[in-house]
């Protein structure tokens, strides 16, 4: 529908309800002359008189009355929809679509969802796990979760974690066969499990920290995967030395299925952030999710 016609119809209904141009102008916060101009423009556009008006009275014509009879249900329906939107804005309900890389999905988001689900039973979470870089606007996600170095431009970001600790590990069976590396230089004679970046396809260069300095190097790799849980499982199977999230390896270190090696040499990953478009008006459901994930 022509936008001017629709706004004119709203003005027409308001004038009839108020019983005068002055009363409608006061409700709408505009001048009576502006209302009169809008009403005349509507009648010209439609080619029919809708109001009989004198200096003392105002009433719809027969055509105007017939139009109002059809118009009011439609306007009431629009009011109902706007009321529902108000409810969505004020009460957490509906779906939140999240795109996160696997470390954040498994070790940050998932552990916080049970409480969130209890607090907001009318909100559903649609969590897509993707270690590549995703255009969350084009893919219609409400938000993404990445390390702060991988955030898209023109986004609002909220930190949801401390820096993530890493640890170098191997299985006892591997160490029995190949010995225990004590420093990065020793890895030249070892078998290593490496990660392939989903977006670029490049094999990740291993990083090390020592005395406050950070270095990276290529290592001899005999197993490559783009899934961090497969990396852990490969280490458990004795395929080689691996670098894992501490949260990912902790239970296996306690059980003895994995052993920490090169202690103090593992780096940390930057904190994770939720990011979302600055121009998008967040729903109450998304605001609730954001607060549930926020820990700072």
Short mmCIF file of C-alpha atoms in Angstrom, two decimals, residues 8-134:
data_model
loop_
_atom_site.label_atom_id
_atom_site.label_comp_id
_atom_site.label_asym_id
_atom_site.label_seq_id
_atom_site.Cartn_x
_atom_site.Cartn_y
_atom_site.Cartn_z
CA UNK A 8 -3.71 9.28 5.83
CA UNK A 9 -6.10 6.50 6.82
CA UNK A 10 -4.64 6.53 10.33
CA UNK A 11 -5.18 10.27 10.49
CA UNK A 12 -8.77 9.87 9.23
CA UNK A 13 -9.59 7.31 11.92
CA UNK A 14 -8.02 9.47 14.62
CA UNK A 15 -10.04 12.54 13.54
CA UNK A 16 -13.32 10.59 13.67
CA UNK A 17 -12.46 9.10 17.06
CA UNK A 18 -11.53 12.49 18.50
CA UNK A 19 -14.56 14.21 16.96
CA UNK A 20 -12.55 17.21 15.81
CA UNK A 21 -9.35 18.22 14.11
CA UNK A 22 -8.21 20.00 17.25
CA UNK A 23 -8.74 16.91 19.42
CA UNK A 24 -6.96 14.63 16.95
CA UNK A 25 -4.11 17.09 16.59
CA UNK A 26 -3.61 17.10 20.35
CA UNK A 27 -3.55 13.28 20.47
CA UNK A 28 -1.07 13.03 17.62
CA UNK A 29 1.08 15.96 18.70
CA UNK A 30 0.82 17.86 15.42
CA UNK A 31 -0.97 21.02 14.32
CA UNK A 32 -4.63 21.09 13.22
CA UNK A 33 -3.59 22.67 9.92
CA UNK A 34 -1.21 19.74 9.23
CA UNK A 35 -4.05 17.31 9.93
CA UNK A 36 -6.38 19.23 7.65
CA UNK A 37 -3.78 19.12 4.88
CA UNK A 38 -3.27 15.35 5.34
CA UNK A 39 -7.03 14.75 5.25
CA UNK A 40 -7.51 16.76 2.07
CA UNK A 41 -4.57 14.92 0.44
CA UNK A 42 -6.16 11.56 1.32
CA UNK A 43 -9.51 12.52 -0.15
CA UNK A 44 -7.83 13.75 -3.34
CA UNK A 45 -5.79 10.53 -3.58
CA UNK A 46 -8.88 8.34 -3.12
CA UNK A 47 -11.12 10.59 -5.23
CA UNK A 48 -13.95 10.70 -2.71
CA UNK A 49 -15.06 12.81 0.25
CA UNK A 50 -14.68 10.99 3.57
CA UNK A 51 -15.67 13.75 6.03
CA UNK A 52 -18.51 16.24 6.20
CA UNK A 53 -17.20 19.15 8.18
CA UNK A 54 -18.47 22.59 9.08
CA UNK A 55 -17.16 25.14 11.51
CA UNK A 56 -19.23 23.49 14.26
CA UNK A 57 -19.44 19.78 13.41
CA UNK A 58 -17.59 16.90 11.84
CA UNK A 59 -18.93 13.49 10.72
CA UNK A 60 -17.90 10.81 8.23
CA UNK A 61 -19.76 10.61 4.93
CA UNK A 62 -21.48 7.36 3.99
CA UNK A 63 -18.37 6.39 2.07
CA UNK A 64 -16.22 7.37 5.03
CA UNK A 65 -18.38 5.33 7.40
CA UNK A 66 -18.12 2.27 5.13
CA UNK A 67 -14.35 2.70 4.92
CA UNK A 68 -14.07 2.96 8.70
CA UNK A 69 -16.10 -0.24 9.15
CA UNK A 70 -13.52 -2.11 7.09
CA UNK A 71 -10.55 -0.15 8.37
CA UNK A 72 -11.01 -0.56 12.11
CA UNK A 73 -10.55 -4.37 12.26
CA UNK A 74 -7.33 -4.02 10.26
CA UNK A 75 -6.06 -1.27 12.54
CA UNK A 76 -7.03 -3.28 15.61
CA UNK A 77 -5.07 -6.22 14.20
CA UNK A 78 -2.03 -4.00 13.75
CA UNK A 79 -2.39 -2.80 17.34
CA UNK A 80 -2.51 -6.42 18.50
CA UNK A 81 0.68 -7.23 16.61
CA UNK A 82 2.42 -4.20 18.08
CA UNK A 83 1.27 -5.32 21.50
CA UNK A 84 2.80 -8.73 20.89
CA UNK A 85 6.05 -7.05 19.89
CA UNK A 86 5.97 -5.08 23.13
CA UNK A 87 5.58 -8.39 24.94
CA UNK A 88 8.58 -9.84 23.12
CA UNK A 89 10.61 -6.76 23.99
CA UNK A 90 9.64 -6.84 27.66
CA UNK A 91 9.29 -10.59 28.32
CA UNK A 92 11.93 -13.10 27.24
CA UNK A 93 10.22 -15.38 24.73
CA UNK A 94 11.16 -16.84 21.36
CA UNK A 95 14.37 -18.08 19.77
CA UNK A 96 17.97 -16.90 19.97
CA UNK A 97 20.23 -18.01 17.11
CA UNK A 98 23.90 -18.25 18.09
CA UNK A 99 26.96 -19.08 15.99
CA UNK A 100 29.98 -20.11 18.07
CA UNK A 101 33.27 -21.87 17.58
CA UNK A 102 33.53 -25.20 19.35
CA UNK A 103 35.57 -24.16 22.41
CA UNK A 104 33.00 -21.50 23.31
CA UNK A 105 30.03 -23.72 22.46
CA UNK A 106 31.23 -26.67 24.54
CA UNK A 107 32.99 -25.01 27.47
CA UNK A 108 31.34 -21.60 27.87
CA UNK A 109 27.80 -21.62 26.47
CA UNK A 110 26.62 -25.17 27.13
CA UNK A 111 27.51 -25.22 30.87
CA UNK A 112 25.44 -22.05 31.41
CA UNK A 113 22.36 -23.20 29.52
CA UNK A 114 20.74 -25.39 32.22
CA UNK A 115 20.25 -22.41 34.55
CA UNK A 116 19.22 -20.21 31.63
CA UNK A 117 16.58 -22.76 30.59
CA UNK A 118 15.20 -22.88 34.12
CA UNK A 119 15.08 -19.08 34.36
CA UNK A 120 13.64 -18.53 30.87
CA UNK A 121 11.62 -21.58 29.84
CA UNK A 122 9.98 -19.71 26.93
CA UNK A 123 13.30 -19.02 25.19
CA UNK A 124 14.83 -21.61 22.86
CA UNK A 125 18.51 -21.57 21.84
CA UNK A 126 19.56 -22.48 18.31
CA UNK A 127 23.33 -23.05 18.59
CA UNK A 128 25.34 -23.55 15.40
CA UNK A 129 28.89 -24.75 15.99
CA UNK A 130 31.27 -23.46 13.34
CA UNK A 131 34.99 -22.91 13.72
CA UNK A 132 35.15 -20.83 10.54
CA UNK A 133 34.46 -17.12 10.22
CA UNK A 134 30.76 -16.47 9.56
#
